[in-house]
XYZ file of C-alpha atoms in Angstrom:
347
model
C -53.503 110.792 -89.702
C -54.079 106.933 -89.738
C -50.688 106.373 -91.082
C -49.125 108.702 -88.288
C -51.235 106.658 -85.804
C -50.250 103.652 -87.102
C -46.457 104.407 -87.153
C -46.662 105.876 -83.574
C -48.018 102.843 -82.247
C -45.247 100.497 -83.872
C -42.965 102.664 -82.214
C -44.355 102.154 -78.980
C -44.313 98.240 -79.475
C -40.683 98.413 -80.680
C -39.882 100.017 -77.432
C -41.575 98.249 -74.926
C -40.282 95.047 -76.648
C -37.082 96.364 -76.643
C -37.443 97.098 -73.302
C -38.694 93.170 -71.916
C -35.869 91.638 -74.167
C -32.899 93.647 -72.407
C -34.199 93.464 -69.095
C -32.101 91.128 -66.437
C -33.998 87.831 -65.461
C -35.053 87.301 -62.027
C -31.945 85.006 -61.264
C -29.665 87.648 -62.169
C -31.312 90.337 -59.653
C -31.259 87.924 -56.784
C -28.246 86.260 -57.130
C -30.487 82.959 -58.037
C -28.418 82.324 -61.262
C -30.853 82.495 -64.394
C -30.475 79.471 -66.034
C -28.291 78.318 -68.152
C -27.646 80.751 -71.159
C -24.886 82.701 -69.549
C -26.504 84.716 -66.928
C -25.342 84.210 -63.589
C -24.058 81.682 -61.395
C -24.188 81.188 -57.807
C -21.477 80.563 -55.758
C -22.947 78.790 -52.703
C -20.434 78.068 -49.594
C -21.177 74.285 -47.881
C -22.280 75.688 -44.524
C -24.905 78.250 -46.459
C -28.448 77.651 -47.171
C -28.730 79.741 -50.239
C -31.226 81.518 -51.971
C -34.885 80.314 -51.409
C -34.554 76.885 -49.714
C -36.985 74.195 -50.230
C -36.703 72.895 -46.468
C -34.599 73.324 -43.232
C -30.929 71.654 -43.226
C -30.746 67.973 -42.933
C -27.404 68.073 -42.669
C -25.997 65.941 -39.842
C -22.958 67.374 -39.426
C -21.469 70.692 -39.124
C -20.222 71.595 -42.969
C -16.148 71.327 -43.273
C -15.345 73.004 -46.451
C -12.214 71.980 -47.787
C -10.329 74.976 -49.151
C -8.575 74.269 -51.335
C -10.619 71.470 -52.588
C -9.267 68.367 -54.012
C -7.100 69.368 -57.187
C -8.667 67.826 -60.064
C -6.473 69.323 -63.156
C -3.071 68.470 -62.699
C -1.921 71.823 -64.299
C -3.823 75.098 -64.844
C -5.031 74.858 -68.525
C -3.322 76.865 -70.680
C -4.344 80.529 -71.387
C -7.551 81.000 -73.468
C -8.289 77.309 -72.689
C -10.751 76.821 -69.798
C -12.556 73.393 -69.485
C -14.637 71.763 -66.823
C -13.889 68.553 -65.726
C -16.518 65.861 -66.039
C -16.647 62.555 -63.733
C -18.471 59.554 -63.704
C -20.366 59.220 -60.576
C -18.783 55.854 -59.884
C -15.193 57.142 -59.538
C -13.496 56.347 -56.490
C -12.200 59.103 -54.333
C -14.797 61.390 -56.079
C -16.730 61.864 -52.535
C -15.974 61.862 -49.228
C -17.866 61.634 -46.118
C -17.382 60.023 -42.284
C -17.352 56.366 -41.768
C -20.694 54.898 -40.208
C -22.430 58.681 -39.871
C -24.238 59.861 -42.659
C -23.895 63.301 -43.820
C -27.830 64.037 -44.195
C -30.841 62.703 -42.327
C -33.151 61.165 -44.790
C -36.039 60.555 -42.885
C -36.030 64.457 -41.731
C -35.770 65.309 -45.495
C -38.888 63.314 -45.788
C -41.217 64.968 -42.701
C -40.393 67.944 -43.997
C -41.918 67.694 -47.788
C -44.313 65.448 -46.465
C -45.760 68.545 -43.998
C -45.945 70.446 -46.883
C -47.667 69.236 -50.137
C -47.232 71.890 -52.003
C -43.189 71.603 -51.920
C -43.420 68.046 -51.956
C -44.777 68.720 -55.442
C -42.310 71.217 -56.390
C -39.513 69.022 -55.441
C -41.189 66.025 -57.415
C -41.753 68.348 -60.252
C -37.712 69.525 -60.445
C -36.461 65.757 -60.233
C -39.192 64.704 -62.486
C -40.723 62.272 -60.147
C -44.422 61.576 -59.400
C -45.032 63.152 -55.708
C -46.130 59.627 -53.875
C -42.785 58.506 -54.992
C -40.998 61.378 -53.216
C -40.066 59.204 -49.608
C -38.892 56.129 -51.653
C -37.147 58.140 -54.203
C -34.996 59.854 -51.026
C -34.180 56.485 -49.421
C -33.012 55.502 -52.496
C -30.395 58.001 -52.405
C -26.772 57.881 -50.523
C -25.378 60.434 -48.156
C -22.023 62.111 -49.182
C -19.794 64.887 -49.121
C -18.462 66.418 -52.199
C -14.651 66.922 -52.455
C -14.264 69.107 -55.403
C -16.235 72.366 -56.251
C -19.201 70.886 -58.190
C -21.276 72.764 -61.025
C -25.047 71.770 -60.851
C -28.257 73.152 -61.333
C -29.834 74.021 -58.301
C -33.804 74.530 -57.674
C -34.987 77.020 -54.979
C -38.567 76.902 -54.097
C -40.764 80.150 -54.661
C -44.477 81.250 -55.524
C -45.167 77.562 -55.048
C -42.886 76.220 -57.786
C -38.970 74.814 -58.317
C -36.650 77.639 -59.928
C -33.771 76.359 -61.330
C -30.446 78.386 -61.742
C -26.734 77.635 -62.043
C -24.965 77.053 -58.748
C -21.219 76.016 -57.632
C -21.362 74.033 -54.501
C -18.376 74.242 -52.495
C -15.862 70.946 -51.511
C -17.294 69.970 -48.382
C -20.997 70.100 -49.333
C -23.317 67.571 -48.358
C -25.614 66.131 -50.866
C -27.727 63.091 -51.677
C -26.554 60.717 -54.584
C -28.545 58.826 -57.009
C -27.068 55.506 -58.150
C -25.247 56.456 -61.061
C -23.463 58.782 -58.362
C -25.135 62.095 -59.512
C -25.897 64.770 -56.725
C -29.821 64.967 -56.518
C -30.084 66.907 -53.328
C -28.447 69.677 -51.340
C -28.834 68.972 -47.536
C -28.322 72.420 -46.405
C -31.275 73.603 -48.107
C -33.325 70.324 -48.842
C -33.283 71.688 -52.921
C -33.310 69.063 -55.630
C -30.316 69.136 -57.763
C -29.793 68.457 -61.565
C -26.887 68.349 -63.964
C -25.755 71.769 -65.274
C -26.154 73.849 -68.500
C -23.148 74.910 -69.900
C -23.339 77.579 -72.349
C -20.511 79.489 -74.552
C -20.845 82.445 -72.561
C -19.340 82.977 -69.323
C -21.429 83.136 -66.473
C -21.132 86.397 -63.982
C -20.115 84.691 -60.619
C -22.821 85.845 -57.671
C -21.545 85.600 -54.050
C -18.336 85.329 -52.227
C -15.769 83.216 -53.669
C -14.153 81.232 -51.221
C -9.967 80.445 -50.825
C -9.231 78.225 -54.089
C -12.080 78.914 -56.160
C -11.581 78.722 -59.480
C -14.378 77.974 -62.410
C -12.062 76.533 -64.472
C -11.330 74.190 -61.562
C -15.195 73.063 -60.797
C -16.204 69.546 -61.993
C -19.202 68.174 -63.511
C -20.512 64.680 -62.352
C -22.098 62.793 -65.068
C -24.179 59.337 -64.511
C -22.156 56.587 -64.132
C -23.288 53.992 -67.569
C -24.348 51.492 -64.953
C -25.371 51.415 -61.186
C -23.143 51.740 -58.830
C -22.142 48.896 -56.740
C -20.070 50.301 -54.113
C -19.314 54.195 -53.306
C -15.380 54.023 -52.298
C -15.010 57.159 -50.128
C -12.418 58.945 -48.111
C -13.627 59.689 -44.458
C -12.693 63.153 -44.230
C -11.475 63.416 -40.623
C -9.354 60.175 -40.658
C -8.399 59.846 -43.970
C -9.325 56.535 -43.971
C -10.972 54.874 -46.907
C -14.353 53.447 -46.882
C -16.720 51.475 -49.138
C -20.544 52.577 -48.894
C -23.478 50.886 -50.559
C -25.827 52.879 -52.608
C -29.158 53.858 -50.576
C -27.063 53.375 -47.303
C -28.794 56.092 -45.601
C -27.821 55.564 -42.511
C -24.315 54.518 -43.299
C -23.890 51.812 -40.962
C -23.020 49.311 -43.584
C -19.524 51.104 -44.100
C -16.537 49.013 -44.439
C -12.865 49.903 -44.782
C -11.142 49.641 -47.849
C -8.127 50.208 -50.086
C -7.199 53.393 -51.723
C -7.467 54.217 -55.302
C -4.415 53.384 -57.512
C -5.514 56.132 -59.427
C -6.213 59.715 -58.110
C -10.284 60.804 -58.352
C -9.534 62.833 -61.589
C -11.638 62.530 -64.832
C -10.385 62.189 -68.298
C -13.306 64.053 -70.170
C -13.313 67.596 -70.688
C -16.082 70.399 -71.862
C -15.235 73.557 -73.747
C -16.208 76.379 -71.209
C -16.230 79.849 -71.219
C -13.483 81.991 -69.878
C -13.524 83.349 -66.268
C -11.149 85.583 -64.303
C -7.683 84.036 -63.532
C -6.636 83.252 -59.815
C -4.101 85.638 -58.435
C -1.517 82.968 -57.753
C -1.140 80.030 -60.182
C -1.032 76.698 -58.695
C 2.638 75.927 -57.833
C 4.463 73.292 -59.722
C 5.820 71.858 -57.055
C 2.505 70.976 -55.659
C 1.291 69.346 -58.916
C 2.911 66.689 -61.503
C 4.138 68.272 -64.841
C 1.779 67.649 -67.696
C 2.305 67.186 -71.016
C 1.011 69.692 -73.958
C -2.103 68.487 -75.200
C -4.590 69.765 -78.308
C -7.269 72.438 -76.952
C -10.862 70.866 -77.122
C -13.343 71.172 -79.886
C -15.663 74.264 -79.649
C -18.856 73.740 -78.227
C -21.839 73.894 -80.836
C -24.531 74.742 -78.362
C -26.303 74.593 -75.128
C -26.847 71.450 -73.626
C -28.714 70.257 -70.585
C -25.489 67.431 -70.131
C -21.996 68.969 -71.495
C -20.653 66.817 -74.198
C -17.493 64.961 -73.802
C -14.530 66.760 -75.323
C -10.763 66.001 -75.657
C -8.363 64.752 -72.553
C -6.837 67.343 -71.186
C -5.485 66.218 -67.699
C -4.926 62.316 -67.459
C -4.386 60.797 -64.080
C -1.077 58.657 -63.212
C -0.808 55.189 -64.973
C -3.579 53.078 -63.189
C -1.464 49.666 -61.787
C -4.625 48.234 -59.955
C -8.169 48.095 -60.165
C -10.154 50.016 -63.080
C -11.192 53.470 -61.419
C -14.709 53.328 -62.777
C -17.774 51.585 -61.484
C -17.004 49.166 -58.822
C -18.155 45.733 -59.847
C -16.706 43.777 -56.893
C -17.655 43.782 -52.977
C -14.829 45.690 -51.003
C -11.548 44.389 -50.578
C -10.402 42.673 -47.357
C -9.581 45.198 -44.472
C -6.605 43.158 -43.154
C -5.002 43.986 -46.183
C -1.972 46.685 -45.833
C -3.762 50.084 -46.779
C -2.797 51.480 -50.364
C -1.158 55.146 -51.071
C -2.875 58.096 -49.416
C -5.112 59.983 -52.395
C -2.658 61.634 -54.398
C -4.953 64.190 -55.463
C -5.844 65.427 -51.927
C -3.808 68.814 -50.895
C -1.516 69.024 -48.337
C -3.282 70.300 -45.092
């Protein structure tokens, strides 16, 4: 009898463990994303607050979703060779905005968090800073707008703590960017942002895709190797190119500058899981041809920051300044402007 009882107890324990291990995570149930090991990825419209916002919106201007967003890849990846493009945050033309008009109200964000110490603590925890330093940290960030659908780790506020989940933010989303050019706060909800966790298993999209959305056309912003001296952005309303200083939360020191001589496209790739193909592939007439390339090396595991892979989309030859970190002051506004952004889609 004791042996039978022990065996029965072992069976019960095994059943309970199996149920717990196979039950979907909370993120998958509510569309929160559920981390980075496969799971789900939340598609977040530029104007939507998303699940579990930290604060009310601090976006100063109505969201202007860019659909389709700036075309990052020069051609669609070959079948079975899906990859996410990585860009250094200093790359000229990677971000947009409005001249002399910040996309986010930093002081309002500070006030919201200061009024709720528990949220302020959770906000600091997600960004790995100390709670008393939150105001100074926020004032060091630069208000900009995404020009491409961007993959991030978002953080909702739930049960007194930050809850991380994978998300794609639509082009046109207002964000606060750190001095290495990485998005750190989403202004529509006050959520802290981190670099994405990319796994070999395809995440299941949760939410309604917008026109032009494709997982393999999203981008990942990686930190620039050194602090950015000037963000070169495009005015989303006028098409004018603008130089914005980091940490200029009021955008009152913007100056006109020349357009970049190369498209705002990345050169590094990281293997990512396949995703559903679009109903209609990009038109060859809209994008320049690309020579065949070898597929990127396979990913060896999940990392917090996607490793650099093989080059799959080379930008046009650079005939001017280095498109990386700006090391000088904005050019003389009296000079003739350069060519328009070659990566921007026709309106």
